[in-house]
Amino acid sequence: MALDEIKIGGMGASRRRVEDNRFIRGKGKYVDDVVLPGMLHMEILRSTVAHARIKSIDTSAAWEVPGVRLVLTGEMMAARNLAWMPTLSYDTQAVLATDKIRFQGQEIAAVIADDPYIAKDACAKIVVEYEQLPAITNPFIAQEPSMPIIRDDKENQPTNKVFDWEIGDKERTDQAFAEADVVSTIDLHYPRSHPSPMENCGSIADYDRATGKLTVYMTSQAPHIVRAAVAMVAEIPEHQIRIISPDLGGGFGNKVPIYPGYVISILASILTERPVKWIEDKTGNLISTGFGRDVYLQGQIAMRKDGRILGMRMHTISDHGAFFADAQPTKFKIGLMHSTFACYDIPAAHLTSEGYYTNKAPGGVAYRCSFRVTEAMFFQERMIHAAANDLGMDQAEFRRINLVKDDMFPYRTAFGFLTDSGQYGKCLDVGLEAIGYSTFKEEQEEARKRGKLLGIGISTMTEPLGAGNSREYDIIGIKMFDSAELRVHMTGKAILRTGAKTQGQGHETTWAQIVAHELGIPADDIVVEEGDTDTAPFGMGTYASRSTPVAGAAVAMVARKIRAKARKIAAHLLEVSEEDIEWELGRFYVRGNQERGVTIQDCALAAYSNVPDGLEPGLENNAYYDPPNLTWPFAAYICKVEVDAETGVWDVLKFVAVDDCGVRINPMIVEGQIMGGLTEAYAMANMQYITFDEEGNCIGANYMDYLLPTAWETPGFELHEVVTPCPHHPIGAKGIGECATVGGPAAFVNAVMNAIEHTGVRNVDMPLMPNRVYEALQTGQNVSGMPPVKVG
Amino acid sequence: MSSLFDEVITPGADVPVRRITVEINGEKRTMDVEPRLLLVHLLRQGLELTGTHSGCDTTSCGACTVLFDGRPLKSCTLFAVMADGHKVETVEGMGSASELDPIQEGFKQEHGLQCGFCTPGMMLASKALLERNPNPTEDEVRWALSGNLCRCTGYQNIVKAVLWAAEKMRDEQNEEA
Amino acid sequence: MYPSRFAYEAPKTLGEAIALLDASGGEAKILAGGQSLIPMVKLRFASPEMLVDINNIPGLDYIRMDPDGTLRIGALARHEDFEHSATLAETHPTLAAAASLVADPIVRTRGTFVGSLCHADPQGDWSATMVALGGRIVAQGPNGKREIDVRSFVLGPFSNALAFNEIAVEAVIPPVKGRPAGSYLKLERRVGDFATASVAVALDMNGTTVGRAGCALAGVGGRTIDANDAISVLVGKTLNAESIEAAADAVATAADPRTDHRGSADYKRHVVKTFVTRILNNIANSEQKAA
């Protein structure tokens, strides 16, 4: 008599997506689709140079263009204390430049006009005079005494350094190295990459002078954080601010930061007394918004000759661009970089980190990275790969020796994380079997005789997802819990709202599945809404794969609160005491008499028409969830490639992904996340990066230079599943959205390195473009991805 | 038949405009437009058909793909005036009020979309493919869609969606025969 | 994303189009496929005062072979017409191979062969095939038609030899006397990318001997590289390991690549050599199979 959970769209069902119904009809509502009466359009003028003193900005000709309503400059913003705004890393960022340009593409002025064509015409008429300064394009020349100080707007900023940071046990680690038989070293650059969702950022700000209310439609993955930030910056009280994140055309972290365009559009609306729409173009998005990576990763591991790792040390040098605007937990200056090596049993580790300002767009933590875990795991698996070779040991065997074993959980890593579950060895075994590892060496030798270079690369990792517990995690002081509010109506249908914000992950589909699982209400009877701060309970948004771990948990918790109340109502309806009530999916029944029961829908109706004395009517509640720990999914990614020695072009022959993300709410959606992430991993390994020339010009500010793979280049992926439930999550689920992006790149790179191993080359920096692979083959030397520089 | 002067897109009275008639999703529309107005903006702002999306500035991404006289076209790289006398089909013209086009169904069945932004363009490019090649191989599908970028799906399910639709359409053809 | 204003005309005859160009004094540009011009106008890299749209002029959308084997390509022949041709793989294998490598499948429905030549992008695929095939462009102006050898047609990057009041109405490829053989290889990092290096080879075979050899390169110089002289070392020879190596070396020497983020000059030169070798080896192998 219990309902069939799959039939009602509960957990484990590959329920087809609710959001698809509007997207496949072209009825999605993205920010640029929203039209408000009287709306004006805003275009931003961006700098063409990377580093310069501003001598003058002449906007007079722009004002003359018919249809122009307002032209804003930094000076006008400064008069209202809005030329600078705080960042999520306790720094400040220019909204519109006043004294200096600090990166190519920085915002200089904004034109607000009747339509965007006119606004662009007017932008073209603004005349800016610069006095150019030397451009700093990497953190090494940022340290050169002859190079200028970029942040001369700040007091107590005598150099271009942003921070020094350290974690771990230096003494113990040094000791491990002293005892080692073999020490392996690696030196990598993880290049600057950009999330580049298909939809660019934008906002529509609408200040209503009559009511004093500011409504902003915005491409934001975290609308509640934005509401708080706008309250601080614009000095409009928080209850008079409404942020609406409608449909988002992808996020991947790019839509977490608060961009100057949003702030300018708000002021423009206040000044013009009209709604103002700002939609950036792809160049604006690539050249100025939140990017990921751009870190130099240097490290060593100390080993015994039997392959046991004794210790690990790592030094990172990160390039933050012109403003320190990373969106990450406050305590950790380099994000969760110290999650590196978490899947291996290592007794001692030490990490030091330096960050620098450069003349580039601000950011570093905004690309499906789980707060720099992409860098941590790339370093880890590239280091492991090199070390196995140094030892003369098989790649899989070396990992197996050092992976945390199943019976070691809960396991405290050398950097203090607590991993709680996993079957690492099993995942690796499934992957090795699927790729045909046992016969590969033979295959590789035979192919080499025919002049073909084959290679296999392995990447195994566990990563910290679901930030995070309030003891350790906050963003500008706000704790990283999340929330869910569930209202069950009298006919048994429901509406659920959460503090998360889906950008394609399918929350409208999956959250309903959790409620179906907990309450037996068919998922089709539950509508899910996110993104409107006037109606959604407070949450910290969706990024860093935190939503299933945190918001998903809140959904389960609120559904359980509802069920607990319904139980009381059921007892009342069945005229027994609560202790005699049992639950099966969708109904309560009397213990010992399963036939006698009431459905959850019966209880819902009764909540409004027949509650017991002493119980409040209604069947609505909310939950705020502070996760006790992060969740720890595990993945084994194995890639087989063929390298064309004559051109350096490499093709993926096979790619196997084994993911263990605990209980899967919707297997179809989980697989979609993995394939999307693997494609981004492939892109970064193969073709996708932002670089700079010596003058500080950004190469990668449009899709002709910033290469995303098409359906033609992108390989197919073979997916496998292992399930180790999360012991602390209410439904046993772990995060998954970013695993493939985090663990994937090393699999591709290790495979190519394996194919060209006979040259002795230790490292080719990503992206492994044909010319770099060819160079490695020809010279036998490492190939660095550091951009060319000019020290002047 | 719609009236002769349906829409005026342009701002000022003294800006030269051109009268064009375009058949959009089977309906003839007559409008006065500035020559520089891009077709994608005519669709999105002029006609409020916001299903066609604008993604990039280098004719690279294909989010703006429509069918132009039945052939796929990036609507950001055509001036609206050039569409005078031609037929344009957008995602809003796919299927009907009561029934989805098999391609739309396929995308839903096979999880061929996540954020939905590239989807209208992908579906229309797929439609053009299947009209010429009702039984494509996986490679042929990937090749035909190599002008449309997707950031979310990794393409594998998009390919499955198109093959699902192709099979359904072939079955329907066979039933009718 | 938003072009500046321009005047627009859509003439119905060539005569009208030429008259408009003539009256404009050089401020008007021809709009055919628009897949190269419109992106430039959108980014305001080009701001012509007038665009003359020739898409409504009938009789320009042809690819046809004259009885004597001359191939004539009209101004409105689209890239995809080449990709979907049933006969081109046999009559003009160099063109057939390049057809599916131009831009991407959607751009190919609209962009034109002749327009691409006029655009004169140093990395343009069609320009390289035309130079290898010894083609020419027919220009029509107020004083009638004239023919311009493709090698004199491009003056520099994005600059061609048309007078301001001339339209390129046709591209012409001379007949092949023997059996046509050839191909086009392009190193692009992904579909739609410009070439890191690309090679067009067009041979005219008399049995197993090379009667005529043409070769041109894209992406390895500030303009399309004319490597016809270099590959002429093959003329009168059969294709064997020695002659192929000599030809590949000569062509690689003719390249003039620059070091940039796509690779070093040496690398690009090496890719040229590799591609020439592969194309010639393929021709030699298919000959052997045929024999």
mmCIF file with all atom_site columns, C-alpha atoms in Angstrom, chain A residues 10 177 198 257 273 275 361 367 452 480 502 513 558 594 597 615 656 676 696:
data_model
loop_
_atom_site.group_PDB
_atom_site.id
_atom_site.type_symbol
_atom_site.label_atom_id
_atom_site.label_alt_id
_atom_site.label_comp_id
_atom_site.label_asym_id
_atom_site.label_entity_id
_atom_site.label_seq_id
_atom_site.pdbx_PDB_ins_code
_atom_site.Cartn_x
_atom_site.Cartn_y
_atom_site.Cartn_z
_atom_site.occupancy
_atom_site.B_iso_or_equiv
_atom_site.pdbx_formal_charge
_atom_site.auth_seq_id
_atom_site.auth_comp_id
_atom_site.auth_asym_id
_atom_site.auth_atom_id
_atom_site.pdbx_PDB_model_num
ATOM 1  C CA . GLY A 1 10  ? 10.922 10.206 -5.693  1.00 0.00 ? 10  GLY A CA 1
ATOM 2  C CA . PHE A 1 177 ? 61.371 14.944 3.759   1.00 0.00 ? 177 PHE A CA 1
ATOM 3  C CA . MET A 1 198 ? 26.447 30.975 -22.699 1.00 0.00 ? 198 MET A CA 1
ATOM 4  C CA . PRO A 1 257 ? 30.477 38.180 -7.853  1.00 0.00 ? 257 PRO A CA 1
ATOM 5  C CA . GLU A 1 273 ? 13.659 57.452 -12.438 1.00 0.00 ? 273 GLU A CA 1
ATOM 6  C CA . PRO A 1 275 ? 14.108 51.017 -15.126 1.00 0.00 ? 275 PRO A CA 1
ATOM 7  C CA . ALA A 1 361 ? 40.484 41.257 -14.482 1.00 0.00 ? 361 ALA A CA 1
ATOM 8  C CA . TYR A 1 367 ? 34.866 28.411 -12.396 1.00 0.00 ? 367 TYR A CA 1
ATOM 9  C CA . LYS A 1 452 ? 51.613 5.724  -32.968 1.00 0.00 ? 452 LYS A CA 1
ATOM 10 C CA . MET A 1 480 ? 27.033 29.371 4.953   1.00 0.00 ? 480 MET A CA 1
ATOM 11 C CA . THR A 1 502 ? 19.612 26.790 -10.011 1.00 0.00 ? 502 THR A CA 1
ATOM 12 C CA . GLN A 1 513 ? 11.983 14.454 -5.631  1.00 0.00 ? 513 GLN A CA 1
ATOM 13 C CA . VAL A 1 558 ? 11.634 20.773 6.294   1.00 0.00 ? 558 VAL A CA 1
ATOM 14 C CA . GLN A 1 594 ? -2.157 -1.529 7.971   1.00 0.00 ? 594 GLN A CA 1
ATOM 15 C CA . GLY A 1 597 ? -4.701 4.641  7.534   1.00 0.00 ? 597 GLY A CA 1
ATOM 16 C CA . LEU A 1 615 ? -2.051 22.170 17.415  1.00 0.00 ? 615 LEU A CA 1
ATOM 17 C CA . VAL A 1 656 ? 35.908 6.365  -18.333 1.00 0.00 ? 656 VAL A CA 1
ATOM 18 C CA . GLY A 1 676 ? 29.184 18.745 -18.615 1.00 0.00 ? 676 GLY A CA 1
ATOM 19 C CA . GLY A 1 696 ? 48.816 43.507 -21.120 1.00 0.00 ? 696 GLY A CA 1
#
